[in-house]
Coordinates of C-alpha atoms in Angstrom, one line a residue:
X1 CA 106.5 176.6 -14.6
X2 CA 109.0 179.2 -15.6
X3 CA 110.3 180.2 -18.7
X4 CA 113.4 179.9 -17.5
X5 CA 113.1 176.4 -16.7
X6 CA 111.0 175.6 -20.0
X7 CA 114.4 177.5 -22.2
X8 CA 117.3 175.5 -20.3
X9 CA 115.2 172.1 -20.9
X10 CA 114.8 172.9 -24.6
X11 CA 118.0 174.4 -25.0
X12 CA 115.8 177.1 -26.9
X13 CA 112.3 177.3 -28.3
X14 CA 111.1 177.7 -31.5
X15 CA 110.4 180.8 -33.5
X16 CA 106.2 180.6 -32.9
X17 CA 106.5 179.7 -29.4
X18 CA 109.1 182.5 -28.8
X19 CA 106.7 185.3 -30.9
X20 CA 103.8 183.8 -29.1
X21 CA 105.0 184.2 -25.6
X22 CA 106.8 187.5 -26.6
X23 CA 103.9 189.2 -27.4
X24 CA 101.8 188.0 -24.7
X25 CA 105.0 189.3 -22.2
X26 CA 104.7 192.7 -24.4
X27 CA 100.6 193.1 -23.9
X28 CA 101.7 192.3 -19.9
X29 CA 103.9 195.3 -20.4
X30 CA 101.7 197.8 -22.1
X31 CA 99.0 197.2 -19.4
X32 CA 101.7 198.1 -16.6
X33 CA 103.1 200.9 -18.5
X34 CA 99.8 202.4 -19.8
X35 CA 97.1 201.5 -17.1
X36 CA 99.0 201.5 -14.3
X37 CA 102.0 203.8 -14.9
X38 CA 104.3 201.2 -13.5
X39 CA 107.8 200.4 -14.6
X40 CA 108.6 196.7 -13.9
X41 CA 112.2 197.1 -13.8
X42 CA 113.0 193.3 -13.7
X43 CA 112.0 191.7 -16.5
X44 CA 113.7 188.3 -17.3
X45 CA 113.0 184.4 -17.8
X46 CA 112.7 183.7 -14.4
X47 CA 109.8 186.0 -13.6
X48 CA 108.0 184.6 -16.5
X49 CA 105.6 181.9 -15.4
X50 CA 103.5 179.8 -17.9
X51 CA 99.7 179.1 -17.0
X52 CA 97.9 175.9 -17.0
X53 CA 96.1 177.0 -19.7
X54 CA 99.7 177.8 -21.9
X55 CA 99.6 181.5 -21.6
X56 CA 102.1 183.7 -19.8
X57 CA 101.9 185.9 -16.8
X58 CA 104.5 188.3 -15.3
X59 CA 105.2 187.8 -11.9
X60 CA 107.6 189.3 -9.0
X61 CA 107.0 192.7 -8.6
X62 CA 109.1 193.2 -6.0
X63 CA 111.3 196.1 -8.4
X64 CA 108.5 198.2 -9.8
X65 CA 108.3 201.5 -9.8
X66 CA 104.9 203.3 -9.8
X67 CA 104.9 206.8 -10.8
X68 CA 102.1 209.4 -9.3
X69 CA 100.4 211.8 -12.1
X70 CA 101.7 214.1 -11.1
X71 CA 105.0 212.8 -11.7
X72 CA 104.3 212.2 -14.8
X73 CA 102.7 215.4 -15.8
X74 CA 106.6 216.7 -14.7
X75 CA 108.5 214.1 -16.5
X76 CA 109.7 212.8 -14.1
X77 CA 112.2 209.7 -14.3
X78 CA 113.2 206.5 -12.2
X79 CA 116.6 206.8 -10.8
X80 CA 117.1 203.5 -8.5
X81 CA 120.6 201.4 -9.6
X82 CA 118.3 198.1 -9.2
X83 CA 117.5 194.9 -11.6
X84 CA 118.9 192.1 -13.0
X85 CA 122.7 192.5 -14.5
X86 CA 121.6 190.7 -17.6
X87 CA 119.1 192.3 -18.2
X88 CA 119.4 195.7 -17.5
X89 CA 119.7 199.2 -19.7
X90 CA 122.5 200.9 -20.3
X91 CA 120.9 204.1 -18.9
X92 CA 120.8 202.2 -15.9
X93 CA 124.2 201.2 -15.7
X94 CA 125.2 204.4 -16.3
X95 CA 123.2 205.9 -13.5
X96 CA 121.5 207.9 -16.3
X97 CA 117.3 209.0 -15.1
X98 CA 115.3 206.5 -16.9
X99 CA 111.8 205.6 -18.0
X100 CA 109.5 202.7 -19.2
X101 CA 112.0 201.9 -21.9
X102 CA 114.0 200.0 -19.5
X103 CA 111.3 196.9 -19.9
X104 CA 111.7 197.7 -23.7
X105 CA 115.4 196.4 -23.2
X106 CA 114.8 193.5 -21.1
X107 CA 112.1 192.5 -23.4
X108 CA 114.4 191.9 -26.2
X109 CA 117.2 190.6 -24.0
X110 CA 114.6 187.6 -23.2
X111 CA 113.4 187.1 -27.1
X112 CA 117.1 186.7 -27.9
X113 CA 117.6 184.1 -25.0
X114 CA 114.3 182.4 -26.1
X115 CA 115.8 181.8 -29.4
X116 CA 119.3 181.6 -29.3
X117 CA 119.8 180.0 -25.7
X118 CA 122.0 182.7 -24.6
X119 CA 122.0 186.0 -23.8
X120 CA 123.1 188.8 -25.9
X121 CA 125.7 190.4 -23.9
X122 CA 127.9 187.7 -21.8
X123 CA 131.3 189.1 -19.1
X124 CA 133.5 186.6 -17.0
X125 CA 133.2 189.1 -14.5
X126 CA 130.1 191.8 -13.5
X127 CA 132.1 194.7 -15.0
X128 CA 132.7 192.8 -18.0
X129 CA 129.5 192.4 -18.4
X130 CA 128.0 196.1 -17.7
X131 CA 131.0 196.8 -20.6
X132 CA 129.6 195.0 -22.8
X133 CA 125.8 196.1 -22.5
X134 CA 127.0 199.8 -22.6
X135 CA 129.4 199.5 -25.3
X136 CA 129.2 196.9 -27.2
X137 CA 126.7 194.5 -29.7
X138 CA 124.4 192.1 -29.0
X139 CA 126.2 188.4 -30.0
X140 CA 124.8 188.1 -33.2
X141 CA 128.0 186.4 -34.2
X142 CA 126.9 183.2 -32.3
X143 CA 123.6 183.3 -33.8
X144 CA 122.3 180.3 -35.4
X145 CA 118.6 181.3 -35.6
X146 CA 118.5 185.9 -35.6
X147 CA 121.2 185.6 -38.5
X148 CA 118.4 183.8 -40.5
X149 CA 115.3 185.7 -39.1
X150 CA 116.2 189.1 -40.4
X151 CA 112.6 190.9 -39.3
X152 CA 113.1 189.6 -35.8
X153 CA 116.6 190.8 -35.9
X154 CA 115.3 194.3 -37.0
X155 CA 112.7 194.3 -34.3
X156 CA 115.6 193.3 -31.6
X157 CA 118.0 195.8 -32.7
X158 CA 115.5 198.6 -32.1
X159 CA 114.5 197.1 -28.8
X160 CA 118.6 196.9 -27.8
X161 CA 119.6 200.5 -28.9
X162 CA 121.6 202.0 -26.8
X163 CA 119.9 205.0 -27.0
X164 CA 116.5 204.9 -24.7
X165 CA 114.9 208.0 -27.1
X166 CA 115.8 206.2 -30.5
X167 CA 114.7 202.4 -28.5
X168 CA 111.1 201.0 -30.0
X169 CA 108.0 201.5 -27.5
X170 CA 106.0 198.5 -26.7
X171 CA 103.4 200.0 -28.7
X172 CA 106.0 199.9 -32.1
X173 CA 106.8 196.6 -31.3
X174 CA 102.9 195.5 -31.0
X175 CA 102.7 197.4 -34.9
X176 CA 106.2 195.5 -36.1
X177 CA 105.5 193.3 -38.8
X178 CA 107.1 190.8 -37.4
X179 CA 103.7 190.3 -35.1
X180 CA 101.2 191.5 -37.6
X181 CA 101.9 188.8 -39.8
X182 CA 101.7 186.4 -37.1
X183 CA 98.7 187.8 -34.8
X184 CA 97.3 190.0 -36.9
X185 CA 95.0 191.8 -34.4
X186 CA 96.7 191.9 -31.4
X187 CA 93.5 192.9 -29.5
X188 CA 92.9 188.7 -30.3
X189 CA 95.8 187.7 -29.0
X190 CA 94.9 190.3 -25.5
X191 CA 91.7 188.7 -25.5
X192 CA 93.5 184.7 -25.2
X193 CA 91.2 184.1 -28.4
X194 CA 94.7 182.8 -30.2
X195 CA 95.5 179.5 -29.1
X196 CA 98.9 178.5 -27.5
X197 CA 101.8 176.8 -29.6
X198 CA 101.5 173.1 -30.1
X199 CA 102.3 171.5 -27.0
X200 CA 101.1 173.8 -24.8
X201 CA 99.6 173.2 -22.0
X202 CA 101.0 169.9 -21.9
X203 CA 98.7 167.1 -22.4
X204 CA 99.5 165.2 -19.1
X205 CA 100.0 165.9 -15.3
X206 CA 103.5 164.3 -15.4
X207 CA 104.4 166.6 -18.3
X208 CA 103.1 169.6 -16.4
X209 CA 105.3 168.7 -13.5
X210 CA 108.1 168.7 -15.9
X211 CA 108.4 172.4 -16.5
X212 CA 109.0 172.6 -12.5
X213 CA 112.0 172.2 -10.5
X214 CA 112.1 168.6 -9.0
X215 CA 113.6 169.8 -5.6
X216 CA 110.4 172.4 -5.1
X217 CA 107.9 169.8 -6.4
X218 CA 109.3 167.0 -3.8
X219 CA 109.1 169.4 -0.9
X220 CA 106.5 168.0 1.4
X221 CA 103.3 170.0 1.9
X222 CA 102.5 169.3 5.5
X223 CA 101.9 172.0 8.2
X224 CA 104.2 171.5 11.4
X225 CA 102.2 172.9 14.3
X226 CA 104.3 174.7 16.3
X227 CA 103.5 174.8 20.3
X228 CA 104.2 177.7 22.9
X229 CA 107.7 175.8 23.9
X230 CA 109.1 175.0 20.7
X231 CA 108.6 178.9 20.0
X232 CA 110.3 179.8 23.2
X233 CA 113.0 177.1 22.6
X234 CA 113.7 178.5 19.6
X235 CA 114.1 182.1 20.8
X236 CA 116.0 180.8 23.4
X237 CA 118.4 179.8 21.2
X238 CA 118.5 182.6 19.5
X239 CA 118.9 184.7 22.3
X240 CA 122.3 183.1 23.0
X241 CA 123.8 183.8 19.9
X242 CA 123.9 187.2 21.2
X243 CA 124.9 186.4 24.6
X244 CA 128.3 188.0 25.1
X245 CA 127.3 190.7 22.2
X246 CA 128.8 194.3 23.4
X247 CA 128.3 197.6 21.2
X248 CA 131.6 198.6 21.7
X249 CA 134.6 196.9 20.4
X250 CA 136.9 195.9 23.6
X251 CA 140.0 195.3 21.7
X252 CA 139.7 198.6 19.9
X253 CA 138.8 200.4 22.9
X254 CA 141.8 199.1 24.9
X255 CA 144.0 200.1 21.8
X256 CA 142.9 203.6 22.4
X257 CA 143.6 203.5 25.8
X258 CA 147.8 202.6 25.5

C-alpha cells in the first residue's frame, strides 16, 4: 500500500521504521538526481508505495523534470509553478528558478509527517499555507517525538532551510550521522541486504490488504466487453449533450446589436 495510508492507520511510525523507509526514499532520490538527471518534483506520502517484500518504491512520475546535458552543462534551472502545496519549496512558491533541492525539501516534509503525524507547515487557507512555508518554522512546537530526537531534528532543519544553496544534498543526508549509526554502509541498505522493520511485510494476506484502501480493494475485477452498439450508444449520447451548442453567444450578440 501507500505510506500514506500505513501513517494515518498508525497515527505515526516509529523512529526505525521512519529512518528505514527515509533512507530507502533518499537512495530512490539520488538515483533520479544522479543517474538520470531527473527532478521528481512531487514527492510526498502518497506516492510512496511499500513492496511485498517491505521496501519502498517511488512512484507517479507524472511531475518530473528531466534535464538534457546540455542543460546542465549551462546551469540551467526548473521553473514550472507545479507540485503538491504541502510539500513544496519556498523557491517554488516564490517563482524563484530551482533545482534538485526541491525533493531535498519534500523529503524532510515526509520524515516529519512520518514521525509526528503532521506536517510541518499547516494554513486554513492555500495562502496561509504558502506563508507559512516561506516565512515561517517548521511546528516543532507540537512535537512530541523531533523535540526528543535532537540529531534527526538537526538533519530536518538543514533539509527545511529556506535557503536552497545552504539546504543539505541527498548525498549530506546519506553521510548524516543520524543514518550512519543506523545503516552504516548505505551501499547495504542500496543493495536490500538490510532487512525491513519488524512487521514488515506483514505476515498475512489479510494484513497485507490492510495497508490498502477498502473501496479500491472491493472494486470488482471483471472485464465488461463492450459491443459495436453500446459504443455507438454511448457516443450517441454524448453527441447530444452538444446538440444545440453554438460558438457564438446569442444573447451577447443580440446585446450588441440594440
Amino acid at each position: 500500500g501507500d505510506l500514506m495510508n500505513y501513517v494515518i492507520q498508525r497515527g505515526k511510525v516509529s523512529t526505525k521504521i521512519a529512518l528505514t523507509f527515509g533512507v530507502e526514499i533518499l537512495l530512490g532520490l539520488r538515483f533520479l538526481h544522479d543517474e538520470n538527471q531527473i527532478i521528481y518534483r512531487d514527492l510526498k506520502l502518497d506516492n510512496i508505495m511499500i513492496g511485498a517484500d517491505g521496501h519502498v518504491r517511488i512512484a507517479d512520475f507524472g511531475m518530473v523534470k528531466r534535464f538534457t546535458e546540455d542543460e546542465l552543462n549551462e546551469g540551467k534551472l526548473a521553473t514550472t509553478f507545479c507540485g503538491t502545496p504541502d510539500y513544496m519549496a519556498p523557491e517554488i512558491l516564490q517563482y524563484k528558478p530551482y533545482g534538485f533541492k526541491v525533493d531535498v525539501w519534500a523529503w524532510a516534509v515526509v520524515m516529519f509527517e512520518m514521525m509526528e503525524g503532521f506536517s510541518p507547515f499547516q494554513g486554513s487557507t492555500e495562502d496561509r499555507l504558502f506563508h507559512e512555508i516561506k516565512w515561517e518554522e517548521p511546528r516543532y512546537k507540537y512535537s512530541t517525538v523531533l523535540k526528543k530526537e535532537a540529531k534527526i531534528k538537526h538533519l530536518l532543519d538543514n533539509c527545511l532551510n529556506k535557503n536552497p544553496d545552504r539546504r543539505y544534498t541527498i548525498a549530506r543526508c546519506l553521510k548524516h550521522e543520524v543514518f550512519t549509526k543506523q545503516f552504516g554502509d548505505v551501499k547495504k541498505v542500496e543493495a536490500l541486504e538490510c532487512s525491513p522493520p519488524d512487521g514488515i511485510p506483514p505476515s498475512s494476506k489479510d494484513k497485507f490488504l490492510k495497508r490498502f484502501d477498502e473501496e479500491a480493494i472491493g472494486q470488482s475485477t471483471d472485464l465488461i466487453e463492450v459491443g459495436g452498439e453500446q459504443v455507438r450508444s454511448i457516443l450517441g449520447k454524448e453527441d447530444q449533450i452538444f446538440k444545440d451548442f453554438a460558438r457564438d453567444n446569442v444573447r451577447l450578440v443580440n446585446l450588441y446589436r440594440m
